[in-house]
Amino acid sequence: MELCFVLPVCLMLFMGVYTAGSFISDMNVAGQATRAGSRLGAEIGNYGYGSSNPLTATCMGASTTNPCAVDQDIVTTVATVAKGLQNITSIDEIDIYDPCAVSGSCTSASSVCSDAGNIAGKYQTGDPVDVYKLVSGAWTLQNPGPNNYTLNLRTQQHPNELAVGVRILYHFQASAPINFFNAQASNYAVMCLAPTEAGS
């Protein structure tokens, strides 16, 4: 008789532990994806903007500040690593941003690489950001406008290196029999751009 009550409780407890483990595993994969993206963004930097020999790409058109080529590499890297997410229904968004906003705006003194008080780097309203969502199978920029993280904002000069942040938003879905549990989760990583030494 007692088994009728104990067995369902034990089953739910087991599934709860399994779901928690799955969620933690996916958070780890999402963290790897954002770290890979932000590391690549830090290595590429501003694509040579402002130099005597800047790089160009077809998607940039006539613009010298359009970050499309850099962003495409970052988004591809994040999406590739994120294929390891096992318990999700969708990857909703990939954001590339400058984690500089303090009180809703950025200043030259508020970069996480030079401001120890703002080192967390979490995305905030006011950060220059490029938001990418999956549209018809392609990652597409959703917010073209004045608040994008353009190449001129990714210029770095030692000792005032800037930062690049990458955030991924996705929907976690628990396995049966508690697949009613789902939640949007996010993960982010921030790397400091490699400095350009004067005279180099």
CSV table of N, CA and C in Angstrom, one decimal, residues 27-123:
chain,number,residue,atom,x,y,z
A,27,MET,N,23.6,24.7,-19.3
A,27,MET,CA,24.2,26.0,-18.9
A,27,MET,C,25.7,26.0,-19.2
A,28,ASN,N,26.4,24.9,-18.9
A,28,ASN,CA,27.8,24.7,-19.2
A,28,ASN,C,28.1,24.8,-20.7
A,29,VAL,N,27.3,24.2,-21.5
A,29,VAL,CA,27.5,24.3,-23.0
A,29,VAL,C,27.3,25.7,-23.5
A,30,ALA,N,26.2,26.4,-22.9
A,30,ALA,CA,25.9,27.7,-23.3
A,30,ALA,C,27.1,28.7,-22.9
A,31,GLY,N,27.7,28.4,-21.8
A,31,GLY,CA,28.8,29.2,-21.3
A,31,GLY,C,30.0,29.0,-22.2
A,32,GLN,N,30.2,27.7,-22.7
A,32,GLN,CA,31.3,27.5,-23.6
A,32,GLN,C,31.1,28.2,-24.9
A,33,ALA,N,29.8,28.2,-25.4
A,33,ALA,CA,29.5,28.9,-26.6
A,33,ALA,C,29.8,30.4,-26.6
A,34,THR,N,29.3,31.0,-25.5
A,34,THR,CA,29.5,32.5,-25.4
A,34,THR,C,31.0,32.8,-25.2
A,35,ARG,N,31.7,32.0,-24.4
A,35,ARG,CA,33.2,32.2,-24.3
A,35,ARG,C,33.9,32.1,-25.6
A,36,ALA,N,33.5,31.1,-26.4
A,36,ALA,CA,34.1,31.0,-27.7
A,36,ALA,C,33.8,32.2,-28.6
A,37,GLY,N,32.6,32.7,-28.6
A,37,GLY,CA,32.2,33.8,-29.4
A,37,GLY,C,32.9,35.1,-28.9
A,38,SER,N,33.0,35.3,-27.6
A,38,SER,CA,33.6,36.6,-27.1
A,38,SER,C,35.1,36.5,-27.3
A,39,ARG,N,35.7,35.3,-27.2
A,39,ARG,CA,37.1,35.2,-27.4
A,39,ARG,C,37.5,35.5,-28.9
A,40,LEU,N,36.7,35.0,-29.8
A,40,LEU,CA,36.9,35.3,-31.2
A,40,LEU,C,36.7,36.8,-31.5
A,41,GLY,N,35.6,37.4,-30.9
A,41,GLY,CA,35.4,38.8,-31.1
A,41,GLY,C,36.6,39.6,-30.6
A,42,ALA,N,37.1,39.2,-29.5
A,42,ALA,CA,38.3,39.9,-28.9
A,42,ALA,C,39.5,39.8,-29.8
A,43,GLU,N,39.7,38.6,-30.5
A,43,GLU,CA,40.8,38.4,-31.4
A,43,GLU,C,40.7,39.2,-32.7
A,44,ILE,N,39.5,39.2,-33.2
A,44,ILE,CA,39.2,39.9,-34.5
A,44,ILE,C,39.2,41.5,-34.2
A,45,GLY,N,38.7,41.9,-33.1
A,45,GLY,CA,38.7,43.3,-32.8
A,45,GLY,C,37.8,44.1,-33.7
A,46,ASN,N,38.4,45.2,-34.3
A,46,ASN,CA,37.6,46.1,-35.1
A,46,ASN,C,37.8,45.9,-36.6
A,47,TYR,N,38.4,44.7,-37.0
A,47,TYR,CA,38.5,44.4,-38.4
A,47,TYR,C,39.4,45.4,-39.2
A,48,GLY,N,40.3,46.0,-38.4
A,48,GLY,CA,41.3,46.9,-39.0
A,48,GLY,C,40.7,48.3,-39.2
A,49,TYR,N,39.5,48.6,-38.6
A,49,TYR,CA,38.9,49.9,-38.8
A,49,TYR,C,39.9,51.0,-38.3
A,50,GLY,N,40.1,52.1,-39.1
A,50,GLY,CA,40.9,53.2,-38.8
A,50,GLY,C,42.4,53.0,-39.1
A,51,SER,N,42.7,51.8,-39.6
A,51,SER,CA,44.1,51.5,-40.0
A,51,SER,C,44.3,51.9,-41.4
A,52,SER,N,45.6,51.8,-41.9
A,52,SER,CA,45.8,52.1,-43.3
A,52,SER,C,45.4,51.0,-44.2
A,53,ASN,N,45.1,49.8,-43.6
A,53,ASN,CA,44.7,48.7,-44.5
A,53,ASN,C,43.6,47.9,-43.8
A,54,PRO,N,42.4,48.6,-43.7
A,54,PRO,CA,41.2,47.9,-43.1
A,54,PRO,C,40.7,46.8,-43.9
A,55,LEU,N,40.2,45.8,-43.3
A,55,LEU,CA,39.6,44.6,-44.0
A,55,LEU,C,38.2,45.0,-44.5
A,56,THR,N,37.7,44.4,-45.5
A,56,THR,CA,36.4,44.7,-46.1
A,56,THR,C,35.7,43.4,-46.3
A,57,ALA,N,34.4,43.5,-46.5
A,57,ALA,CA,33.5,42.4,-46.8
A,57,ALA,C,32.3,42.9,-47.6
A,58,THR,N,31.8,42.0,-48.4
A,58,THR,CA,30.7,42.4,-49.3
A,58,THR,C,29.5,42.9,-48.5
A,59,CYS,N,29.2,42.3,-47.3
A,59,CYS,CA,28.0,42.7,-46.6
A,59,CYS,C,28.2,44.1,-46.0
A,60,MET,N,29.4,44.6,-45.9
A,60,MET,CA,29.6,45.9,-45.4
A,60,MET,C,29.1,47.0,-46.3
A,61,GLY,N,29.0,46.8,-47.6
A,61,GLY,CA,28.6,47.8,-48.5
A,61,GLY,C,29.6,48.9,-48.5
A,62,ALA,N,29.2,50.1,-48.5
A,62,ALA,CA,30.1,51.3,-48.6
A,62,ALA,C,30.5,51.7,-47.1
A,63,SER,N,29.9,51.1,-46.1
A,63,SER,CA,30.2,51.5,-44.8
A,63,SER,C,31.6,50.9,-44.3
A,64,THR,N,32.3,51.7,-43.5
A,64,THR,CA,33.5,51.3,-43.0
A,64,THR,C,33.4,50.8,-41.5
A,65,THR,N,32.2,51.0,-40.9
A,65,THR,CA,31.9,50.7,-39.5
A,65,THR,C,31.0,49.5,-39.4
A,66,ASN,N,30.4,49.0,-40.5
A,66,ASN,CA,29.4,47.9,-40.4
A,66,ASN,C,30.2,46.6,-39.9
A,67,PRO,N,29.7,46.1,-38.7
A,67,PRO,CA,30.4,44.9,-38.2
A,67,PRO,C,29.9,43.6,-38.7
A,68,CYS,N,29.2,43.6,-39.8
A,68,CYS,CA,28.5,42.3,-40.2
A,68,CYS,C,29.5,41.1,-40.4
A,69,ALA,N,30.7,41.4,-41.0
A,69,ALA,CA,31.6,40.2,-41.2
A,69,ALA,C,32.1,39.7,-39.9
A,70,VAL,N,32.5,40.6,-38.9
A,70,VAL,CA,32.9,40.1,-37.6
A,70,VAL,C,31.8,39.4,-36.9
A,71,ASP,N,30.6,40.1,-36.9
A,71,ASP,CA,29.5,39.5,-36.2
A,71,ASP,C,29.1,38.1,-36.8
A,72,GLN,N,29.2,37.9,-38.1
A,72,GLN,CA,28.8,36.6,-38.7
A,72,GLN,C,29.8,35.5,-38.2
A,73,ASP,N,31.1,35.9,-38.0
A,73,ASP,CA,32.0,34.9,-37.5
A,73,ASP,C,31.7,34.6,-36.1
A,74,ILE,N,31.4,35.6,-35.3
A,74,ILE,CA,31.1,35.4,-33.9
A,74,ILE,C,29.8,34.5,-33.7
A,75,VAL,N,28.7,34.9,-34.4
A,75,VAL,CA,27.5,34.2,-34.4
A,75,VAL,C,27.6,32.7,-34.8
A,76,THR,N,28.4,32.5,-35.9
A,76,THR,CA,28.6,31.1,-36.4
A,76,THR,C,29.3,30.3,-35.3
A,77,THR,N,30.3,30.9,-34.7
A,77,THR,CA,31.0,30.2,-33.6
A,77,THR,C,30.1,29.8,-32.5
A,78,VAL,N,29.3,30.8,-32.0
A,78,VAL,CA,28.4,30.6,-30.9
A,78,VAL,C,27.4,29.5,-31.3
A,79,ALA,N,26.8,29.6,-32.5
A,79,ALA,CA,25.8,28.6,-32.9
A,79,ALA,C,26.3,27.2,-33.1
A,80,THR,N,27.6,27.2,-33.5
A,80,THR,CA,28.2,25.8,-33.7
A,80,THR,C,28.4,25.1,-32.4
A,81,VAL,N,29.0,25.9,-31.4
A,81,VAL,CA,29.2,25.3,-30.1
A,81,VAL,C,27.8,25.0,-29.4
A,82,ALA,N,26.8,25.8,-29.6
A,82,ALA,CA,25.5,25.7,-29.0
A,82,ALA,C,24.8,24.4,-29.5
A,83,LYS,N,25.3,23.8,-30.6
A,83,LYS,CA,24.6,22.6,-31.1
A,83,LYS,C,24.7,21.5,-30.0
A,84,GLY,N,25.6,21.7,-29.1
A,84,GLY,CA,25.7,20.7,-28.0
A,84,GLY,C,24.6,20.8,-26.9
A,85,LEU,N,23.8,21.8,-27.0
A,85,LEU,CA,22.7,22.0,-26.1
A,85,LEU,C,21.7,20.8,-26.3
A,86,GLN,N,21.4,20.0,-25.3
A,86,GLN,CA,20.6,18.8,-25.5
A,86,GLN,C,19.1,18.9,-25.2
A,87,ASN,N,18.8,19.8,-24.3
A,87,ASN,CA,17.4,19.9,-23.8
A,87,ASN,C,16.8,21.2,-24.0
A,88,ILE,N,16.8,21.7,-25.3
A,88,ILE,CA,16.2,23.0,-25.6
A,88,ILE,C,15.2,22.8,-26.7
A,89,THR,N,14.3,23.8,-26.7
A,89,THR,CA,13.3,23.8,-27.8
A,89,THR,C,13.8,24.8,-28.9
A,90,SER,N,14.6,25.8,-28.5
A,90,SER,CA,15.0,26.9,-29.4
A,90,SER,C,16.2,27.7,-28.9
A,91,ILE,N,17.0,28.2,-29.8
A,91,ILE,CA,17.9,29.2,-29.5
A,91,ILE,C,17.3,30.5,-29.9
A,92,ASP,N,16.9,31.4,-29.0
A,92,ASP,CA,16.1,32.5,-29.3
A,92,ASP,C,16.9,33.7,-29.8
A,93,GLU,N,18.1,33.9,-29.3
A,93,GLU,CA,18.8,35.2,-29.6
A,93,GLU,C,20.3,35.0,-29.3
A,94,ILE,N,21.1,35.7,-30.1
A,94,ILE,CA,22.5,35.9,-29.8
A,94,ILE,C,22.8,37.3,-29.9
A,95,ASP,N,23.4,37.9,-28.8
A,95,ASP,CA,23.7,39.3,-28.7
A,95,ASP,C,25.2,39.5,-28.7
A,96,ILE,N,25.6,40.5,-29.4
A,96,ILE,CA,27.1,41.0,-29.3
A,96,ILE,C,27.0,42.4,-28.8
A,97,TYR,N,27.7,42.7,-27.7
A,97,TYR,CA,27.5,44.0,-27.1
A,97,TYR,C,28.8,44.5,-26.4
A,98,ASP,N,28.8,45.8,-26.2
A,98,ASP,CA,29.8,46.5,-25.4
A,98,ASP,C,29.3,46.7,-24.0
A,99,PRO,N,29.8,45.9,-23.0
A,99,PRO,CA,29.2,46.0,-21.7
A,99,PRO,C,29.7,47.3,-20.9
A,100,CYS,N,29.3,48.4,-21.4
A,100,CYS,CA,29.8,49.7,-20.9
A,100,CYS,C,28.8,50.5,-20.1
A,101,ALA,N,27.5,50.2,-20.2
A,101,ALA,CA,26.5,51.1,-19.7
A,101,ALA,C,26.5,51.2,-18.2
A,102,VAL,N,26.6,52.4,-17.7
A,102,VAL,CA,26.4,52.7,-16.3
A,102,VAL,C,25.3,53.8,-16.2
A,103,SER,N,24.3,53.5,-15.4
A,103,SER,CA,23.1,54.3,-15.4
A,103,SER,C,22.5,54.6,-16.8
A,104,GLY,N,22.5,53.6,-17.6
A,104,GLY,CA,21.9,53.6,-18.9
A,104,GLY,C,22.7,54.3,-20.0
A,105,SER,N,23.9,54.6,-19.8
A,105,SER,CA,24.7,55.2,-20.9
A,105,SER,C,26.2,54.8,-20.7
A,106,CYS,N,26.9,54.9,-21.9
A,106,CYS,CA,28.3,54.5,-21.9
A,106,CYS,C,29.2,55.8,-21.9
A,107,THR,N,30.3,55.7,-21.2
A,107,THR,CA,31.3,56.7,-21.3
A,107,THR,C,32.6,56.1,-21.6
A,108,SER,N,33.6,56.9,-21.9
A,108,SER,CA,34.9,56.4,-22.2
A,108,SER,C,35.6,55.8,-21.0
A,109,ALA,N,35.1,56.1,-19.8
A,109,ALA,CA,35.7,55.6,-18.6
A,109,ALA,C,35.0,54.3,-18.1
A,110,SER,N,33.9,53.9,-18.8
A,110,SER,CA,33.1,52.8,-18.2
A,110,SER,C,33.3,51.4,-18.9
A,111,SER,N,34.4,51.2,-19.5
A,111,SER,CA,34.7,49.9,-20.1
A,111,SER,C,35.0,48.9,-19.0
A,112,VAL,N,34.6,47.7,-19.1
A,112,VAL,CA,34.9,46.7,-18.1
A,112,VAL,C,36.4,46.4,-18.0
A,113,CYS,N,37.1,46.7,-19.0
A,113,CYS,CA,38.5,46.4,-19.0
A,113,CYS,C,39.3,47.4,-18.1
A,114,SER,N,38.7,48.6,-17.9
A,114,SER,CA,39.4,49.6,-17.2
A,114,SER,C,38.7,50.0,-15.9
A,115,ASP,N,37.5,49.4,-15.7
A,115,ASP,CA,36.6,49.8,-14.6
A,115,ASP,C,36.4,48.6,-13.7
A,116,ALA,N,37.1,48.4,-12.7
A,116,ALA,CA,37.0,47.2,-11.9
A,116,ALA,C,35.6,47.1,-11.2
A,117,GLY,N,35.0,48.2,-11.0
A,117,GLY,CA,33.7,48.2,-10.3
A,117,GLY,C,32.6,47.7,-11.3
A,118,ASN,N,32.8,47.6,-12.6
A,118,ASN,CA,31.8,47.2,-13.5
A,118,ASN,C,32.3,46.0,-14.3
A,119,ILE,N,33.1,45.2,-13.6
A,119,ILE,CA,33.8,44.1,-14.3
A,119,ILE,C,32.9,42.9,-14.7
A,120,ALA,N,31.7,42.8,-14.1
A,120,ALA,CA,30.8,41.7,-14.4
A,120,ALA,C,30.4,41.6,-15.9
A,121,GLY,N,30.1,42.7,-16.5
A,121,GLY,CA,29.9,42.7,-18.0
A,121,GLY,C,28.6,42.2,-18.4
A,122,LYS,N,27.6,42.1,-17.5
A,122,LYS,CA,26.3,41.6,-17.9
A,122,LYS,C,25.6,42.7,-18.8
A,123,TYR,N,24.8,42.2,-19.8
A,123,TYR,CA,24.2,43.2,-20.7
A,123,TYR,C,23.2,44.0,-19.9
